Each structure stands twice: as C-alpha cells, then as structure tokens.
mmCIF file of C-alpha atoms and ligand atoms in Angstrom:
data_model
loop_
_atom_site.group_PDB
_atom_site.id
_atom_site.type_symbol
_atom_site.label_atom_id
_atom_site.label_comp_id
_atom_site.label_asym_id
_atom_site.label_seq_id
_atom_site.Cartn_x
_atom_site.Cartn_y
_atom_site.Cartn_z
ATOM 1 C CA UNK A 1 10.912 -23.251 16.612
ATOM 2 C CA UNK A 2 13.476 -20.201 17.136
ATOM 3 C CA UNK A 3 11.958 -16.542 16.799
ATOM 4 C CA UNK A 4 13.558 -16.139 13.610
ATOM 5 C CA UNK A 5 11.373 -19.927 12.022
ATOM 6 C CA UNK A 6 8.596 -18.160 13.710
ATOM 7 C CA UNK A 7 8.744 -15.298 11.895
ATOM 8 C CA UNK A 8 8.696 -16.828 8.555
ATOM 9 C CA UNK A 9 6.333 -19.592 9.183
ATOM 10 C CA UNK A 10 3.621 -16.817 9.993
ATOM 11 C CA UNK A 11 4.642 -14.588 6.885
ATOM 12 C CA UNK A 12 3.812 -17.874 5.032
ATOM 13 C CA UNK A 13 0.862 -18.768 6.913
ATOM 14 C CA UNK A 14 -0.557 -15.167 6.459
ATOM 15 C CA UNK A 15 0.704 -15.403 2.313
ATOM 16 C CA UNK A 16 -1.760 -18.345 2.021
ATOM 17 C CA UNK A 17 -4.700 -16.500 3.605
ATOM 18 C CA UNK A 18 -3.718 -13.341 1.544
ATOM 19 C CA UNK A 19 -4.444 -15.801 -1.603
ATOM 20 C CA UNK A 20 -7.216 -17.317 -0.320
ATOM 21 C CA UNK A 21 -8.962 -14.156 0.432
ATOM 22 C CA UNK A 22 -8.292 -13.280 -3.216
ATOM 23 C CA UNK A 23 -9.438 -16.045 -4.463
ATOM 24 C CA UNK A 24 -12.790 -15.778 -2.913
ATOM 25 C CA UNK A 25 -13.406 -12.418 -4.664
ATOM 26 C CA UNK A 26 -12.143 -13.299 -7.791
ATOM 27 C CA UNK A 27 -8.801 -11.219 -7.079
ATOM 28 C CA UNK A 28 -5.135 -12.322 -8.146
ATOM 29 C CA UNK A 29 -2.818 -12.387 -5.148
ATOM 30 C CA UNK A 30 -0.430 -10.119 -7.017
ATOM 31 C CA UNK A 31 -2.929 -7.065 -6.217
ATOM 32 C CA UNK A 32 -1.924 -7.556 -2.747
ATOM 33 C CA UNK A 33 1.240 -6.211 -0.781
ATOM 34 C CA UNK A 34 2.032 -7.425 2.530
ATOM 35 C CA UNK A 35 3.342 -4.298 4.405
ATOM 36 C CA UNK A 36 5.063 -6.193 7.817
ATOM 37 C CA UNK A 37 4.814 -3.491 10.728
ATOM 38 C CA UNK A 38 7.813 -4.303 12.468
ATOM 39 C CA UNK A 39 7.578 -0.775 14.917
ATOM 40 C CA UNK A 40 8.736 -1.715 18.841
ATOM 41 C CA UNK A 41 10.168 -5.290 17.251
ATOM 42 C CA UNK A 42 14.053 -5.492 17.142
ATOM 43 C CA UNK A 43 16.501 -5.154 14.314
ATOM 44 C CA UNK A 44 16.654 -9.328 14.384
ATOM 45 C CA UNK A 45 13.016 -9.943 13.846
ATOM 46 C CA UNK A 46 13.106 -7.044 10.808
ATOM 47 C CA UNK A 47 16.329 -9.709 9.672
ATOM 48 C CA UNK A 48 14.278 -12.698 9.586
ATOM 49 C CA UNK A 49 11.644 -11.465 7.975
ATOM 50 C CA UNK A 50 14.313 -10.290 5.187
ATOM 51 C CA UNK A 51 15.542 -13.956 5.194
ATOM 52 C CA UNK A 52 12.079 -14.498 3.970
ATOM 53 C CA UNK A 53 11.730 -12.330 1.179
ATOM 54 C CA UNK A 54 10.310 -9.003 2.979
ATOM 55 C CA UNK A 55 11.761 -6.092 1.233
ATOM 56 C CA UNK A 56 9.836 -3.160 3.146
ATOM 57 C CA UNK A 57 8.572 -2.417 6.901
ATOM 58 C CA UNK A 58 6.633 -0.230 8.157
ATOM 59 C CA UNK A 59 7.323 2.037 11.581
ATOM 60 C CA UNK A 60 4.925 4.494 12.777
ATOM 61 C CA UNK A 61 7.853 6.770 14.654
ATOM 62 C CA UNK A 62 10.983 8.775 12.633
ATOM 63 C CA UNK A 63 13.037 8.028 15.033
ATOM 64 C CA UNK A 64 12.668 4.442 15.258
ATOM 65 C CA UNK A 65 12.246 4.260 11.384
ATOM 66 C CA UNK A 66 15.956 6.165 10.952
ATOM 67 C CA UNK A 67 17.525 3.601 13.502
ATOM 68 C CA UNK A 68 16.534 0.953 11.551
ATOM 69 C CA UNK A 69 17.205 1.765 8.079
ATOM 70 C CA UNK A 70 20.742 2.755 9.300
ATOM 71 C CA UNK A 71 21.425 -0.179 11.014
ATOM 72 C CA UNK A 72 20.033 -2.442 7.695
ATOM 73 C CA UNK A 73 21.343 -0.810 4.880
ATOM 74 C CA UNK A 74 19.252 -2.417 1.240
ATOM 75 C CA UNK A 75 15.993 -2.221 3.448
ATOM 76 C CA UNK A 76 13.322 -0.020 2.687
ATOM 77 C CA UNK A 77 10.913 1.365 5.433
ATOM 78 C CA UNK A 78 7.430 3.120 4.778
ATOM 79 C CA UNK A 79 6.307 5.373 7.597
ATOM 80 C CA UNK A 80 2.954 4.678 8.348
ATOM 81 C CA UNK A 81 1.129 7.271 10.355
ATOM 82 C CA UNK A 82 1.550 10.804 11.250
ATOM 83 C CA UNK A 83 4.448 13.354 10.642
ATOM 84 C CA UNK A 84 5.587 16.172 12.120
ATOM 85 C CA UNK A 85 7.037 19.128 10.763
ATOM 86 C CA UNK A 86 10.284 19.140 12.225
ATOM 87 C CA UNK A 87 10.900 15.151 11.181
ATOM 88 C CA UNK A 88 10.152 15.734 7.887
ATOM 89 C CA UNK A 89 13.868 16.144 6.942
ATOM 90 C CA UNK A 90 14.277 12.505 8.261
ATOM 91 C CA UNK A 91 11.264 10.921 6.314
ATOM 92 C CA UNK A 92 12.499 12.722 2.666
ATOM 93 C CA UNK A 93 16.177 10.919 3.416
ATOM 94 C CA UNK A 94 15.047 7.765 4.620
ATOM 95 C CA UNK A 95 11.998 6.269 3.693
ATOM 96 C CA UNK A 96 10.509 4.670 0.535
ATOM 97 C CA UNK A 97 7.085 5.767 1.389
ATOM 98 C CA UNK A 98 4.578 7.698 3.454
ATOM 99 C CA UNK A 99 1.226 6.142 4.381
ATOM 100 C CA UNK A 100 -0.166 9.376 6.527
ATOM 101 C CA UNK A 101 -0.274 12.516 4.235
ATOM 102 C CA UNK A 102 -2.549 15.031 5.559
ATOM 103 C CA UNK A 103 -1.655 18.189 5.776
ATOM 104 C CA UNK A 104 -0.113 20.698 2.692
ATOM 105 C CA UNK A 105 2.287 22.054 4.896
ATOM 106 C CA UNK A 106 3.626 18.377 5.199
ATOM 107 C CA UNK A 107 3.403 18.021 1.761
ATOM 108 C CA UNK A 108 5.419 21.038 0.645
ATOM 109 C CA UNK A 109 7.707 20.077 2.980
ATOM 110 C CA UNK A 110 8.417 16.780 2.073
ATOM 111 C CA UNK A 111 8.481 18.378 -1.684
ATOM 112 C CA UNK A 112 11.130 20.546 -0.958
ATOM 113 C CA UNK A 113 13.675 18.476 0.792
ATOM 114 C CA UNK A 114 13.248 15.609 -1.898
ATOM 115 C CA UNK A 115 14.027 18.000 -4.746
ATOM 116 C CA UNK A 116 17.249 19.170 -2.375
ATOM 117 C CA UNK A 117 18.556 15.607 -2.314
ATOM 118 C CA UNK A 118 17.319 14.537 -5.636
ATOM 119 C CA UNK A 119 14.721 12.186 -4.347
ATOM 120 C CA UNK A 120 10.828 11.350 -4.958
ATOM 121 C CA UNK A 121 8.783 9.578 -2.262
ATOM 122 C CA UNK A 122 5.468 7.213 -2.840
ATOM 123 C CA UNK A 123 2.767 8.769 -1.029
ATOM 124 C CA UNK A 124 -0.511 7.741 0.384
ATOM 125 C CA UNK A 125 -3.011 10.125 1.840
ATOM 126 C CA UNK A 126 -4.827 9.051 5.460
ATOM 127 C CA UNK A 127 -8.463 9.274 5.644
ATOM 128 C CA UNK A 128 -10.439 9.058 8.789
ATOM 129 C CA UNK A 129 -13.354 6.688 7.848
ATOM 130 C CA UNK A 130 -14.586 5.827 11.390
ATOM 131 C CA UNK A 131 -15.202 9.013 12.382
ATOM 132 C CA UNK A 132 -13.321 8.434 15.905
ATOM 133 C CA UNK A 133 -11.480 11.609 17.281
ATOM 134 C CA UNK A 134 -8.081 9.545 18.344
ATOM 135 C CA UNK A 135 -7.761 8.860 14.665
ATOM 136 C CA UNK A 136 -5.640 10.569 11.990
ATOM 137 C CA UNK A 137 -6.407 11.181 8.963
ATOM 138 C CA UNK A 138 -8.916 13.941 6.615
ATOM 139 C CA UNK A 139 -12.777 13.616 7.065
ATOM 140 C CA UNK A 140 -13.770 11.892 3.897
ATOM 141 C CA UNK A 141 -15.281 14.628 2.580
ATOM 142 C CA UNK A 142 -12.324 17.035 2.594
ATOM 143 C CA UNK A 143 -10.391 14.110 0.283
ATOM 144 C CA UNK A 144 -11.481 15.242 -3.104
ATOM 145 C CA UNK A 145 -10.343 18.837 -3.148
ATOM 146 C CA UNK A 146 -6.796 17.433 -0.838
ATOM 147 C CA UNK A 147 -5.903 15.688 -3.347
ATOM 148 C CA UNK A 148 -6.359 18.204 -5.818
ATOM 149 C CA UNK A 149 -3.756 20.180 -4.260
ATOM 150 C CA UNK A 150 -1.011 17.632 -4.560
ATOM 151 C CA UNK A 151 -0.474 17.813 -8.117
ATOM 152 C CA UNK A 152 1.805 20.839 -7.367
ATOM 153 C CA UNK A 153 4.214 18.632 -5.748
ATOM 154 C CA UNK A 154 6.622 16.921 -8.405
ATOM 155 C CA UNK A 155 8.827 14.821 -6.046
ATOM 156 C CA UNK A 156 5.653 13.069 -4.212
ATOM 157 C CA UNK A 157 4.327 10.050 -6.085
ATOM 158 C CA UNK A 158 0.767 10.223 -4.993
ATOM 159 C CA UNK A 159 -0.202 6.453 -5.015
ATOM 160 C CA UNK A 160 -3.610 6.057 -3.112
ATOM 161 C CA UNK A 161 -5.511 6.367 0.403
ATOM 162 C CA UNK A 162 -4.704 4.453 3.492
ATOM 163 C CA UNK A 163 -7.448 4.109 6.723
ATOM 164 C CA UNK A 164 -7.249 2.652 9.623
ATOM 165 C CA UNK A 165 -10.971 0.944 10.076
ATOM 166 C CA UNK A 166 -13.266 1.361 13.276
ATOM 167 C CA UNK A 167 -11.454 -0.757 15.934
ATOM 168 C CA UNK A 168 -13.438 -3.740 17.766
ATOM 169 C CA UNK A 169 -15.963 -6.536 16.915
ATOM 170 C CA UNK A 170 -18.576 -5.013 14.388
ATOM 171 C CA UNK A 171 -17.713 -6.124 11.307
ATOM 172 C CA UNK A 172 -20.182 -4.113 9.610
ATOM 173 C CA UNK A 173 -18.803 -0.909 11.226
ATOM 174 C CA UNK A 174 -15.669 -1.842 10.089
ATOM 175 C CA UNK A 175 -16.995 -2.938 6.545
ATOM 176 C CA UNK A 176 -18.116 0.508 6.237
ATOM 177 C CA UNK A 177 -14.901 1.978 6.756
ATOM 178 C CA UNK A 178 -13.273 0.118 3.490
ATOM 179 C CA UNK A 179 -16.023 0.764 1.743
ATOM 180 C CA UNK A 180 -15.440 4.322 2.013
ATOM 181 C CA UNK A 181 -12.094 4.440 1.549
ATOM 182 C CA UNK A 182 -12.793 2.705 -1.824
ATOM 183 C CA UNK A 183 -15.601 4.528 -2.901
ATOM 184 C CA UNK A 184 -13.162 7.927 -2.292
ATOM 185 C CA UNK A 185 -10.557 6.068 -4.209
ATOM 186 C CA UNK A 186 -12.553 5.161 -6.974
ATOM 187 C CA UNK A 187 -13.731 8.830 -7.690
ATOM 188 C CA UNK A 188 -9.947 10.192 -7.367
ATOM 189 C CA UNK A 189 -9.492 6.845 -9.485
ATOM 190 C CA UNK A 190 -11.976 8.583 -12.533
ATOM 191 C CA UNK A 191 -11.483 12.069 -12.681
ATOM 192 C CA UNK A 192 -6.995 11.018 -12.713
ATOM 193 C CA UNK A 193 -6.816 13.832 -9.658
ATOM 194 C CA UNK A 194 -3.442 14.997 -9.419
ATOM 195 C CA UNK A 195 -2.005 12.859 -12.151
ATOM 196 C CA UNK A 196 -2.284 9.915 -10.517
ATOM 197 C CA UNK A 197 -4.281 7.139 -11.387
ATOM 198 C CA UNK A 198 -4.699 6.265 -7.452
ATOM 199 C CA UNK A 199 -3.836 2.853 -7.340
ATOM 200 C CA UNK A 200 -3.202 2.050 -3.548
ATOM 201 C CA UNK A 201 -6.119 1.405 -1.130
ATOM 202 C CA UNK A 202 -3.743 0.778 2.072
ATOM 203 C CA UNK A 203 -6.238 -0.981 4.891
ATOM 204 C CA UNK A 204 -6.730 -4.089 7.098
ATOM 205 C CA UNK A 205 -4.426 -4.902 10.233
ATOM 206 C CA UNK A 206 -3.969 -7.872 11.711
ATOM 207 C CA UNK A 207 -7.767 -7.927 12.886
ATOM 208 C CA UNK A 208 -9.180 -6.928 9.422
ATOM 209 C CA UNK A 209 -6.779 -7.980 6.708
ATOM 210 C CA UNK A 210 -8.889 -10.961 5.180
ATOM 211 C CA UNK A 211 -12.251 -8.136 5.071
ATOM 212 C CA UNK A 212 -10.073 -5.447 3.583
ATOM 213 C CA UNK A 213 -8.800 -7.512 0.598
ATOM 214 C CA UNK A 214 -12.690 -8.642 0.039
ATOM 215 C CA UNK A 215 -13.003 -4.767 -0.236
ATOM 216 C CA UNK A 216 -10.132 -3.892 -2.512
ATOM 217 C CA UNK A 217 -7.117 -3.521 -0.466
ATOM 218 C CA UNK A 218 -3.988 -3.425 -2.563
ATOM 219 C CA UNK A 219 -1.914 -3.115 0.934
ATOM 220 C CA UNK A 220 -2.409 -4.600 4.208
ATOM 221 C CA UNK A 221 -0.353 -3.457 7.145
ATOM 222 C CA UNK A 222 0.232 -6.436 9.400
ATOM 223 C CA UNK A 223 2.396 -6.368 12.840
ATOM 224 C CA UNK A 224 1.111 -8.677 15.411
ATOM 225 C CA UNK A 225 0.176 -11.533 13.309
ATOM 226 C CA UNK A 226 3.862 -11.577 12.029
ATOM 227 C CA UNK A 227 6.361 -10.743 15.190
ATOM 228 C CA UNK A 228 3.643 -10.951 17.991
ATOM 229 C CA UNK A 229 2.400 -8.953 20.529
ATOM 230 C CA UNK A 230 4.688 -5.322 20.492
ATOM 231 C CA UNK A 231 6.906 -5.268 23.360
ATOM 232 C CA UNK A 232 5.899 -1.857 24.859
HETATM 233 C C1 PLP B 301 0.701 -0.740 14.291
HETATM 234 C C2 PLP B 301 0.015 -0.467 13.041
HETATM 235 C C3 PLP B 301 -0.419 -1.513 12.206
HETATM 236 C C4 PLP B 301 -0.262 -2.991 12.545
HETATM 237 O O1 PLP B 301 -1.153 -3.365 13.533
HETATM 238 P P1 PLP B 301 -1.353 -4.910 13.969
HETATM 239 O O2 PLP B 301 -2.699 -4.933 14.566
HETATM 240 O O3 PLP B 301 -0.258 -5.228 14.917
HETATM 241 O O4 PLP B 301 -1.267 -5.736 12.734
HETATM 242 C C5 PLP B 301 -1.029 -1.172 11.009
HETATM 243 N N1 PLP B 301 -1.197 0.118 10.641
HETATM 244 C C6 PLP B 301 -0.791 1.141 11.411
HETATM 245 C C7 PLP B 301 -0.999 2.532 10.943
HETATM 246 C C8 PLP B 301 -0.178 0.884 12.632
HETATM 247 O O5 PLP B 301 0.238 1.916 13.395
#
C-alpha cells in the first residue's frame, strides 16, 4: 500500500467504527464529523486525505495552519487549540473555525478583524474537564457566564464546547470528562446563551473517539489513527 492508500483505507476503517459507535447508542452517523488532525503531517498526506472526501483539517499552530491553507487553496483548516494575541490576524483570514476560545480579549479580537475583512468564523469554546494544569481551556464552572459574554460578538458563530479528556488508561476518568462537557453543553443548550443553540460537543482523539460519540460527541478530532505517529 503507498502512504497516500494508507491514508484513505484508515479514514474508511475509522468511518465504519464512527457508525458503529452510533449505532450502539441509537445515534445516526450524520451527528458525527470527522475532524482529521493533520498538524506535523505534510502537505501530501493533507492531499490524500482530500482524494478521499476530507474537506477540513485541523492544526494546532498559526503558522503551520497558514502554510497549509496557502499551499491548498479550496481547503478549509480549523485551528484547534490555543491562540495568541498577536496570531489572531492570521486565524480571522484563514481558518474556517476555532476549537480553543477562551479568553474575551481573543474573542474581541477575532471580532474585529472578521468584521474588517467581511468574514464570520465558527467558534467553539475549550473547557478544561480533567482538571490537569498542562491543559487549556476554562474551569467548568466559569463556562456559563463565558459564554454569556459572546453574544456581543456578531462575526463569531458560537457553535459548542470542545475538551480534551484526562489522558491515559481510566476510562472512567476519562468518561467523566465528556460527561461534563455535555452536561455544560446541555445547560448553554436550554437557556439559548448567546444566541446559539450550542450544537457542537468537540471531544475524543484517537484514544477516546468510540467513548466520546457514546457520550454525545458531534466532532471527533483524530490525527494518529489517520496519518500515524506525528513526525516531531
Ligand atoms: C493533536 C490533537 C488531536 C489529535 O490527537 P491524536 O491522538 O493524534 O488523534 C486532537 N485534538 C487536539 C486539540 C490536538 O492537539
């Protein structure tokens, strides 16, 4: 097999256990995105995984994510992870979407440049459910009135909360983490908070995906199990 029949025979392999997972929780497959990480994989593996019907990528640096979307013009890239002030220029010109909101500065920044260039950007805001220190992301508990904030910003599309789950074996541990983020989303979800009816619960990895779509992820963020282990 060539890197590029790799590439698509695990995008296939990982749509079948997408549906599967579905259908043992009484889900339709359609609720699910596949978000391929392609960050420290080449411009060709992004290509083949186009040849298969993968519209957007995520990268978790500006930089990178700007390279890329110059070099493959019709390809849209979500930046998934944090963003710093001075980049946000970058992210309002280039990407489709930003999985890592949390900070209003960021926010009014982003606001601003999109209304310069006549843009709007899908948004996601990152919530720290495992409690670890090296994670981004808001405490749980500062979600609610976050969120609340964001309705002030007309050019962000606020579509939902994206985690990153408690890393390692314990499934439970891990468990907990989506259940949080869902529980959060479903309150957001109920009171409408900041006109948006919250719709994106952006969680499981290649570690976690099949456990986050038994817990309501609409988006799962999958690198490794696609183009293989990052070269560093
Ligand atoms: C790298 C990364 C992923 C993909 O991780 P894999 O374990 O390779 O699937 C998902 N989400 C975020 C935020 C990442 O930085």
């Amino acid at each position: 097999m060539t890197a590029s029949e790799l590439i698509a025979s695990n995008i296939a392999a990982l749509q079948q256990r997408i549906a599967d997972a579905c259908l043992r929780v009484g889900r339709n497959a359609s609720q699910v995105r596949l978000l391929p990480v392609s960050k420290n994989h080449s411009v060709s593996a992004i290509a083949a995984a186009r040849a298969a019907g993968i519209t957007r990528f995520g990268e978790n640096r500006v930089q990178e994510l700007v390279a890329k979307a110059t070099e493959l013009p019709g390809v849209e890239f979500s930046l998934i992870g944090p963003l710093q002030s001075n980049k946000i220029k970058f992210v309002a010109q280039w990407a489709t979407e930003f999985q890592g909101l949390e900070t209003l500065k960021v926010a009014a920044g982003l606001d601003r440049r999109l209304q310069n260039l006549g843009r709007s950007l899908d948004v996601l805001v990152q919530v720290n459910t495992s409690g670890e220190s090296s994670k981004f992301g808001l405490a749980p508990d500062e979600v609610p009135g976050f969120a609340r904030e964001l309705g002030a910003f007309d050019s962000l599309n606020v579509r939902g909360l994206m985690t990153i789950a408690a890393p390692g074996p314990d499934l439970a541990r891990v468990a907990e983490c989506f259940v949080t983020l869902r529980e959060l989303r479903d309150r957001l979800q109920a009171d409408q908070v900041a006109g948006s009816d919250w719709p994106e619960l952006s969680m499981g990895m290649s570690g976690d995906y099949e456990l986050a779509i038994e817990h309501g992820a609409t988006c799962v963020r999958i690198g490794t199990a696609i183009f293989g282990e990052r070269p560093v």
